Amino acid sequence: MNFSFYIAKRYLRSKSTNNAINFITVIAAIGVVLGAMSLFIVLSGFSGLKDFTLQFTSIIDPDLKAEPATGKTFIVTNETLSQLDSLHSIASYSKVIEERVFVSFEGKNYPNAYIKGVDENYNVVNKIDDVISLGSWLSQGTNQIVSGWGISNNLSFSVLDYGKTVNLYVIKPGKGQITSLDQIYNSFNAANIGVFDVNETINDKYIYAPIAMAKALLSYEDNQLSSIEFKLKDGVTEDTARQELHTIFGDTIVLKNKAQLNDALYKMLNTENLAVYLIFTLVLIIALFNVIGSIIMMILDKKKTLNTLYNLGATIKDIRRIFFFQGSLMAILGGIVGLIIGYIIIFLQQQFSLIMLTASLPYPVTLRFDNAIIVFVTISVLGVIAAKIASVRITKPLVSV
C-alpha cells in the first residue's frame, strides 16, 4: 500500500479530510526533499572516493604518453628529439624503456616485475618524489634502482644495502641452440636506494632504473624506446599538444592521457557511479509515488470545486494543468531545498570532518556542480512525469457529476 494512503487512513480517523490531505502533501514534499538530498550526498561522497582513489594513481602519470602504434618499441631519431625540444606546448619530456624482468634477492625470486628505465627528466615530468616513502630517487649512470613497496616486501630487501645487490634477469632475444645459462639471460646486479608507495597494483609491478642500465639489460639500441612521457606547459590544451605531436610522429604512435592510461580503473569507477545513481533514483521514484498519491487525493477532495470550475467554462485541459503545475512545483522546489540541505551537509563534512574513515582520515567528499545538475534534472524530470500521471486522472465524468 502506498505510504501516503496509509498515513491518510490513520489520520482521517481523528482529523478532518482537509487536514489529512494537507498532512499527506507535507509528507510527500518531505519525501522529495530527503530523496534529492540523499542522491546529492551519495554522489558527492562517491566523487570524493573517486578523487581519493585516482590521486594515488595519477600522481605518477604524465599529462600525455606516446606509445608505439604497433609493437613494443619504436625508434626515435635525433632529429625527432630536436623537434620535441622546440615544441611550444611541451614543458618537458622523458624517454622511457619498459619490459618484464625476473628479480632475485638472497634466494627469493619474483617473476612478475617490470623494469622501467627512465632518464634524468622523469622526476620533472612526474611527481615521483612525492611517492617515495623510503630512501631517495636514483641517479643516472649508476646501478641504482627504486622498487615498489610490494616487490621490496616480497623479496625482503630494504634500501642502501650495497653489500646485498638485487639481481635482475631478462631473457635474451636470439635463435639457435643454447649451450650455457649465459646464453639465456642478460643479468644486472643493482643496489636498491628507494622504495615507492602508490597502490597495490603499481607497488607489486615496477622497478625504476636508469635508462642506460635498462638499455644494457634489454639489449636495446640507443634510440630504441618503449614510450615518451610529456608534461604540458601551463595553459596549453591537450588537443593542441596532440596536434603538434602527431605532426612530428604521424601515425607511428598512440597518445594517451591520464584517464586513458588508467582506463580500466576509470571504467570501474564510472560503472559504480552509474549503479549508485540508478539505485538512489529508484528511491526518488518511490518518494514521488507519494506526490502522485497526494495529488489524486486532492483531486478527489476538490471534486465539487472542480465541477464548479467546469460549469463556469474551464476545460478538462485547464483543470489538469492546475494540478500538473502543482505537482511539478512540489517536486522542483523540494529538489532545490534538498540540494541546499545536501550542500550544507557536504560543506560541513569538508570543513569539520564529521564522519571519519579512520582516526586520521575523514570520509572524502567533493562538491561538484555537475552532481547538483544531475540531481536537479533527475528530480525535475521525474517530478513532471509524476505530476502528469496524477493530473490525467481528471476526466470529464469526474468533474461533470
Coordinates of C-alpha atoms in Angstrom, one line a residue:
M1 CA 0.0 0.0 0.0
N2 CA 1.2 3.5 -0.9
F3 CA 2.7 5.2 2.2
S4 CA 0.6 8.3 1.6
F5 CA -2.6 6.4 1.6
Y6 CA -1.6 4.5 4.7
I7 CA -0.9 7.7 6.7
A8 CA -4.2 9.3 5.4
K9 CA -6.2 6.3 6.5
R10 CA -4.8 6.6 10.1
Y11 CA -5.0 10.4 10.1
L12 CA -8.6 10.5 8.9
R13 CA -9.8 8.6 12.0
S14 CA -9.2 11.7 14.2
K15 CA -8.9 14.7 11.8
S16 CA -10.9 16.4 9.1
T17 CA -10.3 15.5 5.4
N18 CA -8.7 18.8 4.6
N19 CA -6.2 18.4 7.4
A20 CA -5.4 14.9 6.4
I21 CA -4.7 15.9 2.8
N22 CA -2.5 18.8 3.9
F23 CA -0.6 16.4 6.1
I24 CA -0.1 14.0 3.3
T25 CA 1.1 16.8 1.0
V26 CA 3.7 17.8 3.6
I27 CA 4.8 14.2 3.9
A28 CA 5.1 13.9 0.1
A29 CA 7.1 17.1 -0.1
I30 CA 9.5 16.0 2.7
G31 CA 10.0 12.7 0.8
V32 CA 11.1 14.6 -2.3
V33 CA 13.4 16.8 -0.2
L34 CA 15.0 13.8 1.5
G35 CA 15.3 11.9 -1.8
A36 CA 17.1 14.8 -3.5
M37 CA 19.3 15.4 -0.5
S38 CA 20.2 11.7 -0.3
L39 CA 21.1 11.5 -4.0
F40 CA 23.3 14.6 -3.9
I41 CA 25.1 13.4 -0.7
V42 CA 25.7 10.0 -2.1
L43 CA 27.0 11.4 -5.5
S44 CA 29.3 13.8 -3.6
G45 CA 30.6 11.0 -1.4
F46 CA 31.3 8.8 -4.4
S47 CA 33.0 11.7 -6.2
G48 CA 35.2 12.1 -3.1
L49 CA 36.1 8.4 -3.0
K50 CA 36.8 8.5 -6.8
D51 CA 39.1 11.5 -6.4
F52 CA 40.8 9.9 -3.4
T53 CA 41.4 6.7 -5.3
L54 CA 42.7 8.4 -8.5
Q55 CA 45.1 10.8 -6.8
F56 CA 47.4 7.9 -5.9
T57 CA 47.4 6.5 -9.4
S58 CA 47.5 9.7 -11.5
I59 CA 50.3 11.3 -9.4
I60 CA 52.9 9.4 -11.3
D61 CA 51.1 9.6 -14.7
P62 CA 52.2 12.1 -17.3
D63 CA 49.9 14.6 -19.0
L64 CA 50.4 12.7 -22.2
K65 CA 52.2 9.4 -23.0
A66 CA 53.3 8.4 -26.5
E67 CA 53.3 4.6 -27.1
P68 CA 54.1 2.7 -30.3
A69 CA 51.1 2.1 -32.5
T70 CA 52.5 -1.3 -33.3
G71 CA 54.9 -3.5 -31.4
K72 CA 56.5 -2.8 -28.1
T73 CA 59.1 -0.3 -29.1
F74 CA 59.8 2.5 -31.6
I75 CA 62.8 4.3 -32.9
V76 CA 63.3 8.0 -32.1
T77 CA 65.9 9.8 -34.2
N78 CA 68.0 12.8 -33.1
E79 CA 66.0 15.0 -35.5
T80 CA 62.8 13.9 -33.8
L81 CA 64.2 14.8 -30.4
S82 CA 65.3 18.2 -31.7
Q83 CA 61.7 18.8 -32.9
L84 CA 60.4 17.9 -29.5
D85 CA 62.7 20.3 -27.8
S86 CA 61.3 23.2 -30.0
L87 CA 57.6 22.5 -29.3
H88 CA 55.7 25.3 -27.6
S89 CA 53.2 23.1 -25.9
I90 CA 55.7 20.8 -24.1
A91 CA 57.3 21.8 -20.9
S92 CA 59.4 18.7 -20.6
Y93 CA 59.5 15.1 -21.7
S94 CA 61.1 11.8 -20.5
K95 CA 62.3 8.8 -22.6
V96 CA 61.2 5.5 -21.1
I97 CA 62.0 1.9 -21.6
E98 CA 59.8 -0.8 -20.0
E99 CA 60.0 -4.6 -20.1
R100 CA 59.2 -7.6 -17.9
V101 CA 62.1 -8.8 -15.7
F102 CA 62.8 -11.6 -13.3
V103 CA 64.0 -10.4 -9.9
S104 CA 66.1 -12.4 -7.4
F105 CA 67.4 -11.5 -3.9
E106 CA 69.0 -13.7 -1.3
G107 CA 67.4 -16.9 -2.7
K108 CA 64.0 -15.4 -3.1
N109 CA 62.5 -14.9 -6.6
Y110 CA 59.9 -12.5 -8.1
P111 CA 58.9 -13.3 -11.7
N112 CA 56.2 -10.6 -12.2
A113 CA 58.1 -7.4 -12.1
Y114 CA 58.6 -4.8 -14.8
I115 CA 61.7 -2.7 -15.1
K116 CA 61.1 1.0 -16.1
G117 CA 64.2 2.6 -17.4
V118 CA 63.9 6.4 -17.2
D119 CA 66.1 9.4 -18.0
E120 CA 67.0 12.5 -15.9
N121 CA 63.8 14.3 -16.8
Y122 CA 61.5 11.7 -15.4
N123 CA 61.1 13.3 -11.9
V124 CA 60.4 16.6 -13.7
V125 CA 57.6 15.2 -15.9
N126 CA 56.1 13.1 -13.0
K127 CA 55.9 13.8 -9.3
I128 CA 57.8 10.6 -8.4
D129 CA 59.5 12.2 -5.4
D130 CA 56.1 12.5 -3.7
V131 CA 55.5 8.8 -3.5
I132 CA 59.0 7.7 -2.3
S133 CA 58.3 6.5 1.2
L134 CA 61.8 5.2 2.0
G135 CA 65.2 6.3 0.7
S136 CA 65.7 8.6 -2.3
W137 CA 65.4 8.8 -6.1
L138 CA 68.0 7.2 -8.3
S139 CA 70.9 8.8 -10.2
Q140 CA 71.7 8.3 -13.9
G141 CA 74.8 6.4 -14.9
T142 CA 74.7 4.1 -11.9
N143 CA 73.3 0.7 -10.9
Q144 CA 70.8 2.2 -8.6
I145 CA 67.1 1.1 -8.6
V146 CA 63.9 2.3 -6.8
S147 CA 61.5 -0.5 -6.1
G148 CA 57.8 -0.8 -5.4
W149 CA 56.8 -1.5 -1.8
G150 CA 55.2 -4.8 -2.8
I151 CA 58.4 -6.1 -4.5
S152 CA 60.6 -4.9 -1.7
N153 CA 58.3 -6.6 0.8
N154 CA 58.1 -9.9 -1.1
L155 CA 61.9 -10.2 -1.5
S156 CA 62.7 -8.7 1.9
F157 CA 65.2 -6.1 0.8
S158 CA 65.5 -2.6 2.1
V159 CA 67.4 0.4 0.9
L160 CA 71.1 1.4 0.7
D161 CA 72.3 -2.1 1.5
Y162 CA 75.2 -2.1 -1.0
G163 CA 76.6 -5.4 0.3
K164 CA 73.5 -7.2 -0.9
T165 CA 72.5 -6.5 -4.5
V166 CA 69.2 -7.2 -6.2
N167 CA 69.6 -9.4 -9.3
L168 CA 67.7 -8.6 -12.5
Y169 CA 67.3 -11.1 -15.3
V170 CA 65.9 -10.7 -18.8
I171 CA 65.7 -13.4 -21.4
K172 CA 68.0 -12.7 -24.4
P173 CA 66.5 -12.5 -27.8
G174 CA 68.0 -14.8 -30.4
K175 CA 67.9 -18.1 -32.2
G176 CA 69.9 -21.3 -32.2
Q177 CA 70.9 -23.9 -29.7
I178 CA 71.6 -23.0 -26.1
T179 CA 74.8 -24.3 -24.7
S180 CA 75.1 -22.4 -21.4
L181 CA 73.0 -20.4 -19.0
D182 CA 74.8 -17.2 -20.0
Q183 CA 73.1 -17.5 -23.4
I184 CA 69.6 -17.5 -21.9
Y185 CA 69.7 -14.3 -19.7
N186 CA 71.0 -10.9 -19.6
S187 CA 71.6 -10.0 -15.9
F188 CA 72.4 -7.0 -13.8
N189 CA 73.3 -6.5 -10.2
A190 CA 71.6 -3.4 -8.8
A191 CA 71.5 -1.5 -5.5
N192 CA 68.1 -0.6 -4.2
I193 CA 68.2 3.0 -2.9
G194 CA 64.5 3.8 -2.6
V195 CA 61.0 2.3 -2.1
F196 CA 57.9 4.0 -3.5
D197 CA 54.3 3.5 -2.4
V198 CA 51.4 4.3 -4.9
N199 CA 48.9 1.5 -4.8
E200 CA 49.0 -2.3 -4.6
T201 CA 49.0 -2.9 -8.3
I202 CA 51.9 -0.5 -9.1
N203 CA 53.8 -1.4 -5.9
D204 CA 53.8 -5.0 -7.0
K205 CA 54.8 -4.3 -10.6
Y206 CA 57.5 -1.7 -11.1
I207 CA 61.2 -1.2 -10.5
Y208 CA 62.7 2.1 -11.7
A209 CA 66.2 2.1 -13.1
P210 CA 68.5 4.5 -15.1
I211 CA 67.7 4.3 -18.8
A212 CA 71.3 3.3 -19.7
M213 CA 71.1 0.3 -17.4
A214 CA 67.7 -0.7 -18.8
K215 CA 69.1 -0.5 -22.4
A216 CA 72.1 -2.7 -21.5
L217 CA 69.9 -5.2 -19.7
L218 CA 67.4 -5.4 -22.6
S219 CA 70.0 -5.1 -25.4
Y220 CA 68.2 -2.1 -26.9
E221 CA 69.7 0.4 -29.4
D222 CA 70.5 3.9 -28.2
N223 CA 67.4 5.4 -29.9
Q224 CA 65.0 2.5 -29.1
L225 CA 62.3 3.4 -26.6
S226 CA 59.1 1.9 -25.2
S227 CA 57.4 5.3 -24.7
I228 CA 57.9 9.0 -24.2
E229 CA 56.1 10.8 -21.4
F230 CA 55.2 14.5 -21.7
K231 CA 54.5 17.4 -19.3
L232 CA 52.4 20.2 -20.9
K233 CA 53.1 23.8 -20.3
D234 CA 50.6 25.7 -18.2
G235 CA 47.6 27.0 -20.2
V236 CA 48.2 24.6 -23.1
T237 CA 45.3 22.4 -24.0
E238 CA 45.6 18.7 -24.6
D239 CA 44.3 19.0 -28.1
T240 CA 46.9 21.5 -29.1
A241 CA 49.7 19.2 -27.7
R242 CA 48.2 16.2 -29.5
Q243 CA 48.2 18.1 -32.9
E244 CA 51.8 19.1 -32.5
L245 CA 53.0 15.7 -31.5
H246 CA 51.1 14.0 -34.3
T247 CA 52.7 16.4 -36.7
I248 CA 56.1 15.0 -35.6
F249 CA 55.3 11.3 -35.2
G250 CA 52.4 10.8 -37.5
D251 CA 50.5 7.5 -37.1
T252 CA 53.5 5.7 -35.6
I253 CA 52.4 6.5 -32.0
V254 CA 49.3 6.4 -29.8
L255 CA 48.9 9.3 -27.4
K256 CA 47.2 8.6 -24.0
N257 CA 46.2 11.0 -21.2
K258 CA 45.8 10.2 -17.5
A259 CA 42.3 8.7 -17.9
Q260 CA 43.3 6.5 -20.9
L261 CA 46.4 5.2 -19.0
N262 CA 44.0 4.0 -16.3
D263 CA 41.0 3.2 -18.4
A264 CA 40.1 0.0 -16.5
L265 CA 40.0 1.9 -13.2
Y266 CA 38.0 4.7 -14.7
K267 CA 35.5 2.3 -16.3
M268 CA 35.1 0.5 -13.0
L269 CA 34.6 3.7 -11.0
N270 CA 32.2 5.1 -13.6
T271 CA 30.2 1.9 -13.6
E272 CA 29.9 2.0 -9.8
N273 CA 28.9 5.7 -10.0
L274 CA 26.1 4.8 -12.5
A275 CA 24.9 1.9 -10.3
V276 CA 24.7 4.2 -7.2
Y277 CA 22.9 6.8 -9.3
L278 CA 20.3 4.3 -10.5
I279 CA 19.7 2.9 -7.1
F280 CA 19.0 6.3 -5.5
T281 CA 17.0 7.3 -8.5
L282 CA 14.7 4.4 -7.6
V283 CA 14.4 5.9 -4.1
L284 CA 13.3 9.2 -5.7
I285 CA 10.8 7.4 -7.8
I286 CA 9.3 5.8 -4.7
A287 CA 9.2 9.2 -3.0
L288 CA 7.4 10.6 -6.0
F289 CA 4.7 8.0 -5.7
N290 CA 3.7 9.9 -2.6
V291 CA 3.4 13.0 -4.7
I292 CA 1.1 11.2 -7.1
G293 CA -1.0 9.9 -4.2
S294 CA -1.3 13.3 -2.6
I295 CA -2.4 15.0 -5.8
I296 CA -5.0 12.3 -6.5
M297 CA -6.4 12.6 -3.0
M298 CA -6.6 16.4 -3.5
I299 CA -8.4 15.9 -6.8
L300 CA -11.0 13.7 -5.1
D301 CA -11.4 16.1 -2.2
K302 CA -11.9 19.1 -4.5
K303 CA -14.3 17.2 -6.7
K304 CA -17.2 19.7 -6.1
T305 CA -14.9 22.7 -6.7
L306 CA -13.7 21.2 -10.0
N307 CA -17.3 20.6 -11.0
T308 CA -18.0 24.4 -10.4
L309 CA -14.9 25.3 -12.5
Y310 CA -16.0 23.0 -15.3
N311 CA -19.5 24.5 -15.3
L312 CA -18.0 28.0 -15.4
G313 CA -16.3 27.2 -18.6
A314 CA -12.9 25.7 -17.6
T315 CA -11.9 22.8 -19.9
I316 CA -10.6 19.4 -18.7
K317 CA -7.2 20.5 -20.1
D318 CA -7.2 23.7 -17.9
I319 CA -8.1 21.8 -14.8
R320 CA -5.4 19.2 -15.4
R321 CA -2.9 22.0 -15.9
I322 CA -3.6 23.3 -12.4
F323 CA -2.7 20.0 -10.7
F324 CA 0.1 19.4 -13.2
F325 CA 1.8 22.7 -12.2
Q326 CA 1.2 22.0 -8.5
G327 CA 2.8 18.6 -8.6
S328 CA 5.7 19.8 -10.8
L329 CA 6.3 22.8 -8.5
M330 CA 6.3 20.5 -5.4
A331 CA 8.9 18.2 -7.0
I332 CA 11.1 21.1 -8.3
L333 CA 11.0 23.2 -5.1
G334 CA 11.5 20.0 -3.0
G335 CA 14.6 19.2 -5.1
I336 CA 16.0 22.6 -4.7
V337 CA 15.5 22.5 -0.9
G338 CA 17.1 19.0 -0.8
L339 CA 20.1 20.2 -2.8
I340 CA 20.6 23.1 -0.4
I341 CA 20.5 20.9 2.7
G342 CA 22.8 18.3 0.9
Y343 CA 25.2 21.1 0.0
I344 CA 25.3 22.3 3.7
I345 CA 26.0 18.7 4.9
I346 CA 28.8 18.1 2.4
F347 CA 30.3 21.5 3.2
L348 CA 30.3 20.7 6.9
Q349 CA 31.9 17.4 6.3
Q350 CA 34.7 19.1 4.3
Q351 CA 35.3 21.7 7.0
F352 CA 34.8 19.8 10.2
S353 CA 35.3 16.1 9.2
L354 CA 32.0 14.9 10.8
I355 CA 32.4 11.3 9.6
M356 CA 35.8 9.6 9.8
L357 CA 37.0 6.5 8.0
T358 CA 40.0 6.1 10.4
A359 CA 41.2 8.1 13.3
S360 CA 43.2 10.4 10.9
L361 CA 41.2 10.1 7.6
P362 CA 37.9 11.9 7.2
Y363 CA 35.4 10.4 4.7
P364 CA 36.3 12.1 1.4
V365 CA 33.6 14.2 -0.3
T366 CA 33.7 16.5 -3.2
L367 CA 31.3 19.3 -4.1
R368 CA 30.8 19.2 -7.8
F369 CA 28.5 21.4 -9.8
D370 CA 27.7 18.6 -12.3
N371 CA 26.3 16.4 -9.4
A372 CA 23.9 19.2 -8.5
I373 CA 22.8 19.5 -12.1
I374 CA 22.3 15.7 -12.3
V375 CA 20.1 15.7 -9.1
F376 CA 18.1 18.8 -10.2
V377 CA 17.4 17.4 -13.7
T378 CA 16.6 14.0 -12.3
I379 CA 14.1 15.3 -9.8
S380 CA 12.6 17.7 -12.3
V381 CA 12.0 15.1 -15.0
L382 CA 10.6 12.5 -12.6
G383 CA 8.5 15.2 -10.8
V384 CA 7.0 16.3 -14.1
I385 CA 6.2 12.7 -15.1
A386 CA 4.6 12.1 -11.6
A387 CA 2.5 15.3 -11.9
K388 CA 1.4 14.3 -15.4
I389 CA 0.4 10.8 -14.2
A390 CA -1.7 12.3 -11.4
S391 CA -3.3 15.0 -13.5
V392 CA -4.5 12.7 -16.2
R393 CA -6.8 11.1 -13.6
I394 CA -9.0 14.2 -14.0
T395 CA -11.7 13.1 -16.6
K396 CA -15.0 14.5 -17.8
P397 CA -17.1 12.1 -15.8
L398 CA -15.2 13.0 -12.6
V399 CA -15.8 16.8 -12.9
S400 CA -19.2 16.8 -14.5
V401 CA -21.0 14.7 -11.9

